[in-house]
Coordinates of C-alpha atoms in Angstrom, one line a residue:
M207 CA 0.0 0.0 0.0
Q208 CA 1.4 3.4 -1.0
E209 CA 2.1 6.0 1.6
V210 CA 0.0 9.2 1.5
T211 CA 1.8 12.4 2.3
S212 CA -0.2 15.4 3.4
I213 CA 1.2 19.0 3.3
D214 CA -0.3 22.2 4.4
T215 CA 1.0 25.4 2.8
Q216 CA -0.3 28.8 1.8
V217 CA 0.4 28.7 -1.9
V218 CA 0.8 25.9 -4.4
V219 CA 2.5 26.6 -7.7
I220 CA 2.0 24.2 -10.6
G221 CA 5.1 24.2 -12.8
A222 CA 8.8 24.7 -12.1
G223 CA 9.6 26.7 -15.2
L224 CA 10.6 30.4 -15.1
T225 CA 7.1 31.6 -14.3
G226 CA 6.4 29.2 -11.5
L227 CA 9.8 29.4 -9.9
T228 CA 9.9 33.2 -10.0
T229 CA 6.4 33.3 -8.4
A230 CA 7.6 31.0 -5.7
Y231 CA 10.9 32.8 -5.3
W232 CA 9.3 36.1 -4.5
L233 CA 6.8 34.4 -2.1
S234 CA 9.6 32.7 -0.3
R235 CA 11.5 36.0 0.0
S236 CA 8.4 37.4 1.8
Q237 CA 8.3 34.3 4.1
V238 CA 5.0 33.1 2.4
P239 CA 4.9 29.3 2.7
V240 CA 4.8 27.8 -0.9
H241 CA 5.2 24.4 -2.5
V242 CA 6.0 23.9 -6.2
V243 CA 4.7 20.8 -8.1
E244 CA 6.4 19.8 -11.3
Q245 CA 5.7 16.8 -13.6
D246 CA 9.3 16.8 -15.0
T247 CA 12.2 15.3 -13.1
R248 CA 14.1 18.6 -13.4
I249 CA 13.5 22.3 -12.8
G250 CA 13.6 25.0 -15.3
G251 CA 10.9 24.1 -17.8
Q252 CA 12.0 25.1 -21.3
I253 CA 15.2 26.6 -19.9
Q254 CA 18.1 24.2 -20.1
T255 CA 21.8 25.1 -20.4
N256 CA 24.2 22.4 -21.7
H257 CA 27.9 22.1 -21.7
I258 CA 30.1 20.2 -24.2
N259 CA 33.9 20.6 -24.2
K260 CA 34.3 24.4 -24.1
Y261 CA 30.9 25.2 -25.5
I262 CA 27.9 26.4 -23.4
Y263 CA 24.6 26.3 -25.3
E264 CA 20.8 26.5 -24.6
T265 CA 18.2 24.1 -25.8
G266 CA 15.3 26.3 -25.0
P267 CA 15.2 30.1 -24.8
T268 CA 18.6 31.6 -25.7
T269 CA 18.2 35.2 -24.5
G270 CA 15.9 37.6 -22.8
S271 CA 15.4 41.3 -22.9
V272 CA 15.6 43.6 -19.9
S273 CA 12.4 45.2 -21.1
T274 CA 10.8 45.6 -17.7
P275 CA 12.1 46.7 -14.3
E276 CA 11.0 43.4 -12.9
V277 CA 13.7 41.6 -14.9
A278 CA 16.5 43.9 -13.5
E279 CA 15.1 43.6 -10.0
L280 CA 15.0 39.8 -10.1
M281 CA 18.5 39.4 -11.4
S282 CA 19.8 41.9 -8.9
D283 CA 18.2 40.0 -6.1
L284 CA 19.3 36.6 -7.4
A285 CA 22.9 37.9 -7.5
I286 CA 22.7 38.5 -3.7
T287 CA 20.7 35.4 -2.6
S288 CA 22.9 33.1 -4.8
G289 CA 26.1 34.5 -3.4
G290 CA 27.1 35.6 -6.9
S291 CA 26.5 32.3 -8.7
C292 CA 23.6 33.8 -10.7
V293 CA 24.7 37.1 -12.3
L294 CA 23.1 39.1 -15.1
E295 CA 25.1 39.2 -18.3
T296 CA 24.1 41.7 -21.0
A297 CA 25.2 41.5 -24.6
P298 CA 27.7 44.1 -25.9
D299 CA 26.6 46.9 -28.1
S300 CA 28.3 45.1 -31.1
S301 CA 25.7 42.4 -30.9
K302 CA 22.9 44.9 -31.5
R303 CA 23.5 44.3 -35.2
R304 CA 20.7 42.3 -36.8
L305 CA 20.9 40.6 -40.1
I306 CA 18.2 39.8 -42.7
W307 CA 18.6 37.4 -45.6
K308 CA 17.8 38.6 -49.0
G309 CA 18.8 37.0 -52.3
D310 CA 22.1 35.2 -51.6
R311 CA 23.4 36.8 -48.5
F312 CA 22.6 38.5 -45.1
H313 CA 22.1 42.3 -45.1
D314 CA 22.2 44.5 -42.0
L315 CA 18.8 45.6 -40.7
P316 CA 19.0 49.4 -40.8
A317 CA 19.6 51.0 -37.4
S318 CA 19.4 54.7 -38.6
P319 CA 17.4 56.8 -41.1
I320 CA 20.4 56.9 -43.5
G321 CA 20.6 53.1 -43.3
G322 CA 16.9 52.9 -44.0
L323 CA 17.4 54.9 -47.2
T324 CA 20.4 53.0 -48.4
T325 CA 19.4 49.4 -47.5
P326 CA 18.5 47.0 -50.4
L327 CA 16.0 45.3 -48.1
F328 CA 13.1 47.7 -48.9
R329 CA 11.6 49.1 -52.1
W330 CA 12.2 52.8 -52.8
T331 CA 8.4 53.3 -53.0
D332 CA 8.0 52.1 -49.5
K333 CA 11.0 54.1 -48.3
L334 CA 9.4 57.2 -49.6
R335 CA 5.9 56.1 -48.4
I336 CA 7.1 55.8 -44.8
L337 CA 7.5 59.6 -44.8
G338 CA 3.7 59.8 -44.7
E339 CA 3.3 57.3 -41.9
P340 CA 2.6 59.9 -39.2
W341 CA -0.5 61.1 -41.1
R342 CA -2.2 57.8 -41.9
K343 CA -5.5 57.1 -40.2
R344 CA -5.7 54.9 -37.2
G345 CA -7.0 51.3 -37.7
T346 CA -10.5 50.5 -36.5
D347 CA -10.3 46.7 -36.3
P348 CA -9.3 45.7 -32.8
D349 CA -8.3 42.2 -34.1
E350 CA -6.2 43.5 -37.0
S351 CA -3.2 41.2 -37.7
V352 CA 0.4 42.4 -37.4
G353 CA 0.8 41.9 -41.1
S354 CA -2.2 43.9 -42.1
L355 CA -1.3 46.8 -39.7
A356 CA 2.3 46.9 -40.9
R357 CA 1.3 46.8 -44.6
R358 CA -1.2 49.6 -44.1
R359 CA 1.2 51.9 -42.3
L360 CA 4.6 50.9 -43.7
G361 CA 4.3 49.1 -47.0
R362 CA 4.7 45.5 -48.3
S363 CA 8.5 45.4 -48.5
F364 CA 8.7 46.4 -44.8
V365 CA 6.4 43.5 -43.9
D366 CA 8.4 41.1 -46.1
Y367 CA 11.8 42.0 -44.9
A368 CA 11.4 43.4 -41.4
V369 CA 8.1 42.4 -39.8
D370 CA 7.8 38.9 -41.2
P371 CA 11.3 37.8 -40.1
F372 CA 10.8 39.5 -36.7
I373 CA 7.6 37.5 -36.1
S374 CA 9.4 34.3 -37.2
G375 CA 12.2 35.1 -34.7
V376 CA 9.9 35.9 -31.8
Y377 CA 6.8 33.7 -32.4
A378 CA 7.9 31.3 -35.1
G379 CA 4.6 32.5 -36.4
N380 CA 2.6 34.1 -39.3
P381 CA 2.2 37.9 -39.1
D382 CA -1.1 37.6 -40.9
T383 CA -2.7 35.4 -38.2
L384 CA -1.2 37.0 -35.0
V385 CA -3.4 39.8 -33.7
T386 CA -1.4 43.0 -33.0
R387 CA -3.1 44.0 -29.7
Y388 CA -2.2 40.7 -28.2
A389 CA 1.0 39.7 -29.9
L390 CA 2.6 43.2 -30.0
P391 CA 0.6 45.3 -27.6
K392 CA 3.1 48.1 -27.5
L393 CA 3.0 48.6 -31.2
Y394 CA -0.8 48.5 -31.2
R395 CA -0.9 51.2 -28.5
L396 CA 1.5 53.5 -30.5
E397 CA -1.1 53.7 -33.3
Q398 CA -4.1 53.8 -31.0
D399 CA -2.7 56.4 -28.6
Y400 CA -0.6 58.6 -30.9
G401 CA -2.0 57.9 -34.3
S402 CA 1.4 56.8 -35.6
F403 CA 4.4 54.6 -35.0
I404 CA 6.8 57.4 -35.6
R405 CA 4.9 60.0 -33.5
G406 CA 4.3 57.5 -30.8
A407 CA 8.0 56.5 -30.6
I408 CA 9.1 60.2 -30.4
A409 CA 6.5 60.9 -27.7
K410 CA 7.6 57.8 -25.7
M411 CA 11.3 59.0 -25.9
K412 CA 10.3 62.4 -24.4
E413 CA 8.2 60.9 -21.5
P414 CA 9.9 61.4 -18.1
K415 CA 11.1 58.2 -16.6
S416 CA 11.5 57.3 -13.0
E417 CA 14.6 55.6 -11.6
R418 CA 12.7 52.3 -11.6
D419 CA 11.7 52.8 -15.3
R420 CA 15.3 53.3 -16.2
L421 CA 16.1 49.8 -15.0
A422 CA 14.4 48.6 -18.2
T423 CA 17.4 49.1 -20.4
K424 CA 16.0 46.8 -23.2
K425 CA 19.4 45.1 -23.4
V426 CA 19.6 41.5 -24.4
F427 CA 20.5 39.4 -21.4
S428 CA 21.4 35.9 -20.1
A429 CA 23.0 34.7 -16.9
R430 CA 26.7 34.4 -16.7
G431 CA 27.4 30.8 -17.6
G432 CA 23.9 30.1 -19.0
L433 CA 20.2 30.7 -18.3
S434 CA 19.9 27.6 -16.1
H435 CA 21.6 29.5 -13.3
I436 CA 18.3 31.5 -12.9
P437 CA 16.0 28.6 -12.0
T438 CA 18.8 26.9 -10.0
A439 CA 19.3 30.1 -7.9
E440 CA 15.5 30.5 -7.5
A441 CA 15.1 26.9 -6.4
E442 CA 18.0 27.2 -3.8
T443 CA 16.1 30.1 -2.2
I444 CA 12.7 28.3 -2.3
G445 CA 14.3 25.1 -1.0
M446 CA 14.2 21.8 -2.9
E447 CA 12.2 20.3 0.0
H448 CA 9.5 22.7 -1.2
I449 CA 9.6 21.4 -4.8
S450 CA 8.1 18.1 -5.8
L451 CA 9.5 16.7 -9.1
G452 CA 8.3 13.8 -11.2
A453 CA 4.7 14.5 -10.2
S454 CA 2.0 12.7 -12.3
M455 CA -1.8 12.8 -12.3
V456 CA -1.8 16.3 -10.8
R457 CA -5.3 17.5 -10.0
V458 CA -6.5 20.7 -8.3
E459 CA -10.0 21.1 -6.8
P460 CA -11.6 23.7 -4.6
V461 CA -12.4 22.8 -1.0
D462 CA -13.7 24.7 1.9
N463 CA -11.5 27.8 2.5
G464 CA -9.0 26.9 -0.1
W465 CA -7.7 24.3 -2.5
R466 CA -6.6 20.6 -2.6
T467 CA -3.9 19.5 -4.9
T468 CA -3.2 15.8 -5.4
Y469 CA -0.5 14.0 -7.4
Q470 CA 1.5 10.8 -7.6
T471 CA 5.3 10.4 -7.3
R472 CA 7.5 7.3 -7.1
E473 CA 7.3 7.6 -3.3
G474 CA 3.5 7.5 -3.3
S475 CA 0.5 9.8 -3.2
C476 CA 0.5 13.3 -2.0
V477 CA -2.2 15.9 -1.1
I478 CA -1.5 19.5 -0.5
Y479 CA -4.0 21.9 1.1
S480 CA -3.5 25.6 0.4
Q481 CA -5.2 29.0 0.3
Y482 CA -3.9 29.8 -3.2
V483 CA -3.0 27.9 -6.4
V484 CA -1.0 29.3 -9.3
T485 CA -1.0 27.3 -12.5
T486 CA 1.9 28.0 -14.9
C487 CA 1.7 25.0 -17.2
G488 CA 0.8 24.9 -20.9
A489 CA -2.9 25.4 -21.9
Y490 CA -3.0 21.8 -23.1
N491 CA -2.6 20.5 -19.6
L492 CA -5.4 22.4 -18.0
S493 CA -8.3 20.0 -18.8
A494 CA -6.7 17.3 -16.6
L495 CA -5.4 19.7 -14.0
L496 CA -8.6 21.7 -13.4
P497 CA -11.4 19.1 -14.0
F498 CA -14.0 21.3 -12.1
I499 CA -14.0 24.0 -14.8
D500 CA -16.8 23.8 -17.4
E501 CA -16.0 22.5 -20.9
Q502 CA -16.9 25.8 -22.6
R503 CA -14.3 27.9 -20.7
L504 CA -11.7 25.2 -20.8
T505 CA -12.0 24.8 -24.5
A506 CA -11.5 28.5 -25.0
I507 CA -8.2 28.1 -23.2
T508 CA -7.0 24.7 -24.4
S509 CA -7.6 25.5 -28.1
L510 CA -4.5 27.7 -28.0
T511 CA -2.3 26.9 -31.0
Y512 CA 1.5 26.3 -30.4
A513 CA 4.2 26.7 -33.0
P514 CA 6.5 23.7 -33.2
V515 CA 10.2 24.7 -33.2
M516 CA 13.4 22.8 -33.7
E517 CA 16.6 24.3 -32.2
V518 CA 19.9 23.1 -33.6
N519 CA 23.1 24.2 -31.9
V520 CA 26.3 24.0 -33.9
G521 CA 29.8 24.5 -32.4
M522 CA 32.5 25.6 -34.8
P523 CA 36.2 25.4 -33.6
D524 CA 37.3 28.1 -36.1
T525 CA 35.5 31.0 -37.8
F526 CA 37.8 31.0 -40.8
G527 CA 37.8 34.8 -40.8
G528 CA 34.0 35.1 -41.0
D529 CA 32.1 38.1 -39.6
Y530 CA 29.8 36.7 -37.0
I531 CA 29.7 39.7 -34.7
A532 CA 25.9 40.2 -34.5
F533 CA 22.9 39.1 -32.6
G534 CA 22.1 36.8 -35.5
G535 CA 20.3 36.6 -38.8
L536 CA 16.6 36.1 -39.6
V537 CA 15.1 34.7 -42.8
P538 CA 12.0 36.2 -44.4
T539 CA 9.3 33.7 -45.6
I540 CA 9.5 35.2 -49.1
E541 CA 13.0 33.9 -49.4
H542 CA 11.9 30.3 -49.2
R543 CA 14.7 28.9 -47.2
R544 CA 14.6 26.0 -44.7
V545 CA 15.5 27.9 -41.5
L546 CA 13.7 30.6 -39.6
G547 CA 16.9 32.2 -38.4
I548 CA 20.4 31.7 -37.0
L549 CA 21.5 33.3 -33.7
F550 CA 25.1 33.9 -32.8
P551 CA 25.3 33.3 -29.0
S552 CA 29.1 33.5 -28.8
A553 CA 28.9 37.0 -30.1
C554 CA 26.5 38.0 -27.3
F555 CA 27.9 36.3 -24.2
T556 CA 31.2 35.2 -22.8
Q557 CA 32.5 31.6 -22.7
R558 CA 29.9 30.2 -25.1
A559 CA 32.6 28.9 -27.5
P560 CA 36.3 28.2 -27.3
E561 CA 38.7 31.0 -28.3
G562 CA 38.7 31.4 -32.0
G563 CA 35.5 29.4 -32.4
A564 CA 31.8 30.3 -32.6
L565 CA 28.5 28.9 -31.5
F566 CA 25.4 29.1 -33.7
S567 CA 21.8 28.3 -32.9
F568 CA 19.6 27.4 -35.9
F569 CA 15.8 27.7 -35.6
I570 CA 13.7 25.6 -37.9
G571 CA 10.0 24.7 -38.4
G572 CA 7.5 27.2 -36.9
I573 CA 3.9 27.6 -37.7
K574 CA 4.5 27.7 -41.5
H575 CA 6.6 24.5 -41.7
P576 CA 5.7 22.1 -38.9
E577 CA 6.5 19.2 -41.1
I578 CA 10.2 19.8 -40.8
L579 CA 10.2 18.6 -37.2
D580 CA 9.4 15.1 -38.6
L581 CA 12.7 14.9 -40.5
S582 CA 15.3 12.5 -39.0
D583 CA 18.3 13.6 -37.1
E584 CA 20.5 12.7 -40.1
E585 CA 18.3 14.8 -42.5
I586 CA 18.5 17.7 -40.1
E587 CA 22.2 17.5 -39.7
T588 CA 22.6 17.5 -43.5
L589 CA 20.2 20.5 -43.8
V590 CA 22.1 22.5 -41.1
T591 CA 25.5 21.6 -42.5
E592 CA 24.5 22.8 -46.0
E593 CA 23.1 26.1 -44.6
L594 CA 26.3 26.5 -42.5
H595 CA 28.3 26.6 -45.8
T596 CA 25.7 28.4 -47.9
M597 CA 24.3 31.0 -45.5
L598 CA 27.1 31.5 -43.1
G599 CA 29.9 31.2 -45.6
F600 CA 32.0 28.4 -44.0
P601 CA 34.4 26.7 -46.4
A602 CA 33.8 23.1 -47.5
E603 CA 36.5 21.8 -45.2
A604 CA 34.9 23.4 -42.1
V605 CA 33.6 20.6 -39.8
P606 CA 31.5 21.3 -36.7
D607 CA 32.7 20.1 -33.3
F608 CA 29.2 19.1 -32.5
I609 CA 25.5 19.4 -33.7
H610 CA 22.8 19.1 -31.1
I611 CA 19.1 18.9 -32.1
S612 CA 16.2 19.8 -29.8
R613 CA 12.6 19.3 -30.9
H614 CA 9.9 21.3 -29.2
R615 CA 6.4 20.3 -30.5
K616 CA 4.6 22.9 -28.4
A617 CA 7.1 25.7 -28.3
I618 CA 5.5 29.1 -28.7
P619 CA 1.8 30.1 -28.2
Q620 CA 0.2 31.9 -31.1
Y621 CA -1.8 35.0 -30.0
D622 CA -4.3 34.9 -32.8
V623 CA -8.0 35.8 -33.0
T624 CA -8.9 33.2 -30.3
T625 CA -6.9 35.1 -27.7
G626 CA -9.8 37.4 -26.7
M627 CA -12.0 34.4 -25.8
R628 CA -9.1 32.8 -23.9
L629 CA -8.4 35.9 -21.8
E630 CA -12.1 36.3 -21.1
A631 CA -12.3 32.6 -19.9
V632 CA -9.3 33.0 -17.7
E633 CA -10.7 36.2 -16.1
S634 CA -14.0 34.6 -15.6
I635 CA -12.5 31.5 -13.9
E636 CA -10.3 33.6 -11.6
R637 CA -13.2 35.7 -10.7
Q638 CA -15.4 32.7 -9.8
Y639 CA -12.7 30.8 -8.0
Q640 CA -11.0 33.0 -5.5
G641 CA -7.4 32.1 -4.9
L642 CA -6.8 30.5 -8.3
F643 CA -4.4 32.1 -10.8
V644 CA -4.2 30.8 -14.3
A645 CA -0.8 32.0 -15.5
G646 CA 2.0 31.0 -17.8
N647 CA 2.6 32.0 -21.4
L648 CA -1.0 31.4 -22.5
R649 CA -1.4 35.1 -21.5
D650 CA 0.6 38.2 -20.9
G651 CA 3.4 37.5 -23.4
I652 CA 5.8 34.8 -24.3
G653 CA 9.2 36.2 -23.7
M654 CA 11.4 35.7 -20.6
A655 CA 10.7 39.3 -19.5
N656 CA 6.9 38.7 -19.8
R657 CA 7.2 35.5 -17.7
I658 CA 9.3 37.2 -14.9
T659 CA 6.9 40.2 -14.9
Q660 CA 3.8 38.2 -14.7
A661 CA 5.2 36.0 -11.9
T662 CA 6.3 39.1 -10.0
H663 CA 2.9 40.7 -10.2
I664 CA 1.1 37.5 -9.1
A665 CA 3.4 37.1 -6.1
K666 CA 2.9 40.7 -5.1
E667 CA -0.9 40.4 -5.3
I668 CA -0.8 37.3 -3.1
I669 CA 1.5 38.9 -0.6
H670 CA -0.6 42.0 -0.5
T671 CA -3.8 40.0 0.0
I672 CA -2.2 38.0 2.8
K673 CA -1.0 41.1 4.6
N674 CA -4.5 42.7 4.4
Q675 CA -6.0 39.6 5.9
K676 CA -3.9 39.9 9.1

């Protein structure tokens, strides 16, 4: 007969990825009792740093952006609580360079008005047309797609060679199916609030910023030695005794004055009673996790589409004189190549490749080409090796030190026209069931900064509520 373990705590967090651990971290820092339940046998979720010889590479997210004060505050706090083992590392200014593929080579994405005029990426008609952008009418469709909005305000070539590859790089998605106000809310607000991208950007630059606002430097970041240092440092503060790994058959249900969470581990059954529950898992897990929710609202959430993505890391012992000082290169759909983009991690962060060498991260598949994930490892290695020579210019004799393939079948949520119904369902559920938070990347953004910010706000709300109850 299996042993049944019973735990009483104040907050249960489902999921030991970045969102879940950051929520639990801030709760722990405020002495709020918390327990994390994770189905995997390791912490970190999609974040996983790997080491091979003198290479350090990621098989999930590769970078984040310090786009909110919450990111800077978390990393500053982790540097203290980890004793310096988790330290923010930002990319040098040289890595701000972005490349876009056109024709038979990569071109620099313009970073100045002069560059915008001289680049071969955009048509002259669109370059001239952009001068009239501040005077174009606001859009009236709240569910207008990113592609439609950009074509209307900027022109087709800007969509083809700037917006489309950007969306591929961020969402691995289709700009004509992603809804702007959900996928790129800041861009949407520029038009709605200021009537123009250009006018809005200028106005934003002139707005006074507090000291806390200035923490959001928008710099690309990682942790020194790899992103896995972040969840590791968070877990050390939370305490591994407060994190259950390898949990199966996880179920949450409301009970008098709180919640009951049950699950199975190799040691036996476990039941946790808590006042709050925060779910941070994928939308596709919620039907089994929250069986008390009605089918209509659950369907609105679980119908979320995910882009499948393959990440292929390649270590090169020698650059053969190639120019790989950039954040990376993106590939527009119109160019009909087999990769979405190639990032250059060793140009952004220290110790990612041996001296004289380079690390590259190829991204393949996405919402437009999910079938590529079904290719064999041998076929993928051949594909990447060919693009290594063709796109990055390595000579025929250049041989990689290693090629590592990671397949993510449900990688990136797509904030399309179903998003409004999903958000309404989440809001309705949280309103009906006090103490339940339905979080994770099914809402509030998909980037690392979005995850950290959402987690911080949830933790603060719980802490505030608990203090007011005393």
